[in-house]
């Protein structure tokens, strides 16, 4: 009996397609493989009937979650932030708003290159509510050029304003924790490109404190380390933010400052628990959010715990 049928269910829409007809099976492996590499047989179906059930006809439904779906984002601006970090401002190509995200989340992206697709993730470096002149929200990622790094070099060298990047929904659990006790200080610690997720948090917190009419805003301590002025990303943007908010205390540390960096940093050396203690006298009454190289975070976490900070209040992101 050479009757044959194929049933295709579109489970996202709940529709169904049935195709029936007469089939001829060709057992010749070489002919099959020539048509479709790796195929062993060819089935030729002469369609005699097509049945189609409309959308929503099926009682069951499932699909790819929105978070797994890729979306096109257009690069609307490309801005150098330091000698090695460049920001990419991204907006949707459709009429839809950007997906919501929380300060500290990262954006999984896919880059289509001649050498194949590259999938990487980059922390969003703006507040979730950041919007352009037209009032539309956008994303910003800020990428450090890594020596021989495939995706970061491609972004720096090839991606220009107007190009499309594919992205999935922002994700991550490095986010500001809800605390009932608003007297707890928030300490944002970063070095190098680790600044990106904590900058999103800083922007968000400054906005919150600006909208807090009772003046109950929490104290925020911003501690950032860079080698020197050439590698100090977002300096002016952060200075501007700090000016807007009396609740922010800022301290910048350069490890190898140049003569001309005078005035751009507050101390020379590296961020350590003793420095944090000077800026946050009540160490135990604070939440710590840190991002930077593994060694920086490990030694800082260790130092803070030795000074009595409960590890439950130390949150970090690793790149
Ligand atoms: C949650 C999260 C958030 C992140 N956020 C950011 C962010 O905000 N900004 C940011 O810049 N990055 C961020 N990253 C890192 C980012 O995802 C990439 O890992 C980074 O850009 C390197 O990717 P790449 O393709 O350029 O490097 P790859 O090609 O994947 O190489 C990986 C590393 O190996 C080194 N390497 C490669 N080839 C050689 C070689 N031949 N010799 C010596 N070294 C070599 C590269 O220098 C690089 O450091 C984040 C990562 C995570 C997980």
Coordinates of C-alpha atoms and ligand atoms in Angstrom, one line a residue:
X1 CA 0.0 0.0 0.0
X2 CA 1.7 3.2 -1.1
X3 CA -0.7 5.6 0.6
X4 CA 1.1 8.1 2.8
X5 CA 0.3 11.0 5.0
X6 CA 2.3 13.8 6.7
X7 CA 0.9 15.7 9.7
X8 CA 2.5 19.0 10.8
X9 CA 1.3 20.7 13.9
X10 CA 2.1 24.4 14.5
X11 CA 2.0 24.2 18.2
X12 CA 2.7 27.9 18.8
X13 CA -0.5 28.8 16.9
X14 CA -2.5 25.7 17.5
X15 CA -3.0 25.0 13.7
X16 CA -2.5 21.7 11.9
X17 CA -1.6 20.7 8.3
X18 CA -2.3 17.2 6.9
X19 CA -1.0 16.2 3.5
X20 CA -2.0 12.8 2.1
X21 CA -1.1 11.1 -1.2
X22 CA 0.7 8.3 -2.9
X23 CA 4.4 7.7 -2.2
X24 CA 7.2 6.1 -4.2
X25 CA 10.2 5.1 -2.2
X26 CA 13.6 5.1 -4.0
X27 CA 16.0 2.8 -2.1
X28 CA 19.1 4.0 -4.0
X29 CA 21.4 5.5 -1.4
X30 CA 23.7 7.4 -3.8
X31 CA 20.8 9.1 -5.5
X32 CA 19.3 10.1 -2.2
X33 CA 22.7 11.3 -0.9
X34 CA 23.2 13.4 -4.0
X35 CA 19.9 15.1 -3.4
X36 CA 20.4 15.6 0.3
X37 CA 23.8 14.9 1.9
X38 CA 23.6 12.0 4.3
X39 CA 20.1 10.9 3.1
X40 CA 19.7 7.1 2.6
X41 CA 16.3 6.9 0.8
X42 CA 14.1 9.3 -1.3
X43 CA 10.4 9.4 -0.9
X44 CA 8.4 11.1 -3.6
X45 CA 4.9 12.0 -2.5
X46 CA 2.2 12.9 -5.0
X47 CA -0.3 14.9 -3.0
X48 CA -3.9 14.0 -3.4
X49 CA -5.5 15.9 -0.4
X50 CA -4.6 18.7 1.9
X51 CA -6.4 19.4 5.2
X52 CA -5.7 22.4 7.2
X53 CA -7.0 23.2 10.6
X54 CA -7.1 27.0 11.4
X55 CA -5.2 28.7 14.2
X56 CA -6.3 27.8 17.7
X57 CA -8.0 24.5 16.5
X58 CA -5.7 22.3 18.7
X59 CA -6.4 22.0 22.4
X60 CA -2.7 21.9 23.3
X61 CA -0.2 24.7 22.7
X62 CA 3.4 25.3 23.4
X63 CA 6.2 27.2 21.9
X64 CA 9.6 28.7 22.3
X65 CA 9.6 31.1 25.4
X66 CA 10.2 34.7 24.6
X67 CA 13.5 34.6 26.3
X68 CA 14.8 32.0 23.9
X69 CA 13.7 33.9 20.8
X70 CA 16.2 36.1 19.0
X71 CA 15.3 39.6 18.1
X72 CA 17.0 42.1 15.7
X73 CA 18.5 45.2 17.3
X74 CA 20.0 48.0 15.3
X75 CA 23.2 49.8 16.4
X76 CA 22.2 53.4 16.6
X77 CA 25.4 54.8 18.1
X78 CA 28.9 53.5 18.7
X79 CA 30.8 55.5 21.3
X80 CA 34.4 55.0 22.6
X81 CA 34.4 55.1 26.4
X82 CA 38.2 54.5 27.0
X83 CA 41.2 53.3 25.1
X84 CA 39.8 49.7 25.1
X85 CA 36.0 50.0 25.8
X86 CA 33.4 51.0 23.2
X87 CA 29.7 51.3 23.8
X88 CA 27.0 50.2 21.4
X89 CA 23.6 51.7 21.6
X90 CA 20.9 49.3 20.4
X91 CA 17.3 49.9 19.5
X92 CA 14.6 47.5 18.2
X93 CA 14.0 47.4 14.5
X94 CA 10.2 46.8 15.0
X95 CA 7.6 48.9 16.7
X96 CA 7.8 46.9 20.0
X97 CA 9.5 48.3 23.1
X98 CA 12.7 46.8 24.2
X99 CA 12.4 43.8 26.6
X100 CA 12.3 44.9 30.2
X101 CA 15.4 44.2 32.3
X102 CA 16.8 44.8 35.7
X103 CA 19.8 46.8 36.5
X104 CA 22.7 44.4 36.4
X105 CA 21.3 42.1 33.8
X106 CA 23.2 41.0 30.7
X107 CA 22.2 40.8 27.0
X108 CA 22.9 37.6 25.2
X109 CA 23.9 38.5 21.6
X110 CA 24.6 36.6 18.4
X111 CA 27.0 38.0 15.8
X112 CA 26.9 36.7 12.3
X113 CA 30.5 36.6 10.9
X114 CA 32.0 35.1 7.8
X115 CA 33.8 32.7 10.1
X116 CA 30.5 31.5 11.7
X117 CA 28.2 32.8 14.4
X118 CA 29.5 34.0 17.7
X119 CA 27.3 34.0 20.8
X120 CA 28.4 36.1 23.7
X121 CA 26.7 38.0 26.5
X122 CA 27.4 41.6 27.6
X123 CA 26.1 43.4 30.7
X124 CA 23.7 46.3 30.0
X125 CA 25.4 49.5 31.0
X126 CA 22.4 51.8 31.3
X127 CA 19.5 52.0 33.7
X128 CA 16.4 49.9 32.6
X129 CA 14.4 53.1 32.0
X130 CA 17.0 54.8 29.8
X131 CA 15.3 56.3 26.8
X132 CA 16.3 58.3 23.7
X133 CA 15.2 61.8 22.7
X134 CA 11.9 60.4 21.3
X135 CA 11.2 58.7 24.6
X136 CA 11.9 55.2 23.4
X137 CA 13.9 52.9 25.6
X138 CA 17.2 51.5 24.3
X139 CA 20.0 49.1 25.4
X140 CA 23.6 49.9 25.7
X141 CA 26.4 47.3 25.9
X142 CA 30.0 48.4 26.5
X143 CA 32.6 46.0 25.2
X144 CA 36.3 45.7 26.0
X145 CA 38.6 44.8 23.1
X146 CA 40.2 41.6 24.2
X147 CA 43.6 40.6 22.6
X148 CA 42.7 38.1 19.9
X149 CA 39.1 38.1 21.2
X150 CA 36.8 37.0 18.3
X151 CA 33.6 38.7 19.3
X152 CA 35.0 41.8 20.9
X153 CA 37.3 42.5 17.9
X154 CA 34.4 41.9 15.5
X155 CA 32.3 44.4 17.5
X156 CA 35.1 47.0 17.6
X157 CA 36.3 46.6 14.0
X158 CA 33.3 45.5 12.0
X159 CA 30.1 46.6 13.6
X160 CA 29.1 50.1 12.6
X161 CA 26.0 52.3 13.2
X162 CA 23.2 50.9 11.1
X163 CA 24.3 47.2 11.5
X164 CA 22.0 44.6 13.1
X165 CA 22.8 42.5 16.1
X166 CA 20.7 39.6 17.2
X167 CA 19.8 39.4 20.9
X168 CA 17.8 37.3 23.3
X169 CA 16.0 38.6 26.3
X170 CA 18.3 40.1 29.0
X171 CA 19.0 37.7 31.9
X172 CA 21.0 37.3 35.0
X173 CA 20.7 37.2 38.8
X174 CA 23.2 40.0 39.6
X175 CA 20.5 42.4 40.5
X176 CA 19.8 44.8 43.4
X177 CA 18.2 43.0 46.3
X178 CA 15.1 44.2 47.8
X179 CA 15.7 45.2 51.4
X180 CA 13.1 46.3 53.9
X181 CA 15.7 48.3 55.8
X182 CA 16.4 51.3 53.6
X183 CA 19.2 52.4 56.0
X184 CA 21.5 49.8 54.5
X185 CA 24.3 51.4 52.4
X186 CA 24.7 50.1 48.8
X187 CA 28.4 49.7 47.8
X188 CA 29.1 49.3 44.1
X189 CA 32.6 48.0 43.4
X190 CA 34.3 47.5 40.1
X191 CA 37.5 47.5 38.1
X192 CA 38.0 47.9 34.4
X193 CA 35.1 46.8 32.2
X194 CA 33.5 45.3 35.3
X195 CA 32.0 48.8 35.6
X196 CA 29.2 47.9 33.2
X197 CA 26.6 46.2 35.4
X198 CA 27.2 48.4 38.4
X199 CA 26.9 51.5 36.3
X200 CA 23.4 50.3 35.3
X201 CA 22.7 49.9 39.0
X202 CA 24.1 53.4 39.9
X203 CA 22.0 55.1 37.2
X204 CA 18.9 53.2 38.5
X205 CA 19.6 54.1 42.1
X206 CA 20.3 57.8 41.3
X207 CA 16.9 57.9 39.4
X208 CA 15.2 56.3 42.4
X209 CA 16.7 58.8 44.8
X210 CA 15.7 61.7 42.6
X211 CA 12.1 60.5 42.6
X212 CA 12.1 59.9 46.4
X213 CA 10.4 63.0 47.7
X214 CA 10.8 62.1 51.4
X215 CA 14.6 62.2 51.1
X216 CA 14.9 58.6 52.4
X217 CA 17.4 57.6 49.7
X218 CA 20.0 55.1 50.6
X219 CA 23.6 56.0 50.8
X220 CA 25.5 54.7 47.8
X221 CA 29.3 54.2 47.7
X222 CA 30.9 54.0 44.3
X223 CA 34.4 52.5 44.2
X224 CA 36.1 52.0 40.8
X225 CA 39.6 51.0 39.9
X226 CA 41.4 51.6 36.6
X227 CA 45.0 51.5 35.6
X228 CA 45.2 55.1 34.5
X229 CA 43.1 57.8 32.8
X230 CA 43.3 56.2 29.4
X231 CA 41.5 53.1 30.7
X232 CA 39.0 54.9 32.9
X233 CA 35.7 54.4 31.1
X234 CA 32.6 56.5 31.7
X235 CA 34.5 59.0 33.9
X236 CA 32.5 62.1 32.8
X237 CA 29.1 60.2 32.8
X238 CA 29.7 59.0 36.3
X239 CA 30.9 62.4 37.6
X240 CA 27.7 63.9 36.2
X241 CA 25.6 61.3 37.9
X242 CA 27.3 61.8 41.2
X243 CA 26.8 65.6 41.0
X244 CA 23.0 64.9 40.6
X245 CA 22.8 62.8 43.8
X246 CA 24.0 63.9 47.2
X247 CA 23.6 60.3 48.5
X248 CA 26.5 59.0 46.3
X249 CA 30.0 58.9 47.6
X250 CA 32.6 58.3 44.8
X251 CA 36.1 57.1 45.1
X252 CA 38.3 56.2 42.1
X253 CA 41.6 54.3 42.4
X254 CA 44.3 54.3 39.7
X255 CA 46.9 51.6 40.0
X256 CA 49.5 53.2 37.6
X257 CA 48.5 56.9 37.2
X258 CA 50.3 59.1 34.7
X259 CA 51.4 62.6 35.5
X260 CA 48.5 64.1 33.5
X261 CA 45.9 62.0 35.4
X262 CA 46.3 64.2 38.4
X263 CA 42.8 65.3 39.5
X264 CA 41.0 62.3 37.9
X265 CA 41.5 59.9 40.7
X266 CA 41.2 59.9 44.5
X267 CA 43.9 57.5 45.5
X268 CA 46.7 55.4 44.0
X269 CA 46.8 51.6 44.5
X270 CA 44.2 49.0 44.4
X271 CA 40.7 48.6 45.9
X272 CA 40.8 46.5 49.0
X273 CA 38.7 45.8 52.1
X274 CA 40.6 48.4 54.2
X275 CA 39.7 51.1 51.6
X276 CA 36.1 50.0 51.6
X277 CA 36.1 50.3 55.4
X278 CA 37.3 53.9 55.3
X279 CA 34.3 54.8 53.0
X280 CA 31.8 52.5 54.7
X281 CA 32.4 52.7 58.4
X282 CA 29.3 50.6 59.2
X283 CA 30.5 47.7 57.0
X284 CA 28.0 45.2 58.3
X285 CA 25.1 47.4 57.4
X286 CA 25.7 47.5 53.7
X287 CA 25.0 45.4 50.5
X288 CA 28.0 44.9 48.2
X289 CA 27.8 44.5 44.5
X290 CA 31.1 43.8 42.7
X291 CA 32.3 43.0 39.2
X292 CA 35.8 42.7 37.9
X293 CA 38.6 40.1 37.5
X294 CA 38.2 37.0 39.5
X295 CA 41.3 37.7 41.7
X296 CA 40.0 41.2 42.6
X297 CA 36.6 39.8 43.7
X298 CA 38.0 36.8 45.6
X299 CA 40.5 38.9 47.6
X300 CA 37.9 41.6 48.2
X301 CA 35.2 39.1 49.3
X302 CA 37.7 37.5 51.6
X303 CA 38.8 40.8 53.1
X304 CA 35.3 42.0 53.7
X305 CA 34.3 38.7 55.4
X306 CA 37.4 39.0 57.6
X307 CA 36.1 42.4 58.7
X308 CA 32.8 40.9 59.6
X309 CA 30.6 41.2 56.5
X310 CA 28.1 38.4 56.1
X311 CA 28.7 36.7 52.7
X312 CA 24.9 36.9 52.1
X313 CA 25.3 40.6 51.5
X314 CA 28.1 40.2 49.0
X315 CA 26.9 39.9 45.4
X316 CA 29.1 39.5 42.4
X317 CA 29.1 39.1 38.6
X318 CA 31.9 37.2 36.8
X319 CA 32.6 37.8 33.1
Ligands
LIG1 C1 27.5 37.7 32.5 C2 28.6 38.3 31.6 C3 28.6 39.7 31.3 C4 29.6 40.2 30.6 N1 29.7 41.5 30.3 C5 30.7 42.0 29.6 C6 30.7 43.5 29.4 O1 29.9 44.2 29.9 N2 31.8 43.9 28.7 C7 32.7 43.1 28.1 O2 33.7 43.6 27.5 N3 32.7 41.8 28.3 C8 31.7 41.2 29.0 N4 31.6 39.9 29.2 C9 32.6 39.0 28.5 C10 32.1 38.7 27.1 O3 31.0 37.9 27.1 C11 33.2 38.0 26.3 O4 33.6 36.8 27.0 C12 34.4 38.8 26.0 O5 34.0 39.9 25.2 C13 35.5 38.0 25.2 O6 34.9 37.5 24.0 P1 35.8 37.4 22.7 O7 35.0 36.6 21.7 O8 36.3 38.7 22.3 O9 37.0 36.5 23.2 P2 37.3 35.0 22.8 O10 37.6 34.9 21.4 O11 36.1 34.2 23.3 O12 38.5 34.7 23.7 C14 38.4 34.6 25.1 C15 39.6 35.1 25.8 O13 40.8 34.4 25.3 C16 41.7 35.4 24.9 N5 42.4 34.8 23.7 C17 41.8 34.4 22.6 N6 42.7 34.0 21.7 C18 43.9 34.2 22.2 C19 45.3 33.9 21.8 N7 45.6 33.4 20.7 N8 46.3 34.3 22.7 C20 46.0 34.8 23.9 N9 44.7 35.0 24.3 C21 43.7 34.7 23.5 C22 41.0 36.6 24.6 O14 41.8 37.8 24.8 C23 39.9 36.6 25.5 O15 40.2 37.2 26.7 C24 30.6 39.3 30.0 C25 30.5 38.0 30.2 C26 29.5 37.5 31.0 C27 29.5 36.0 31.3

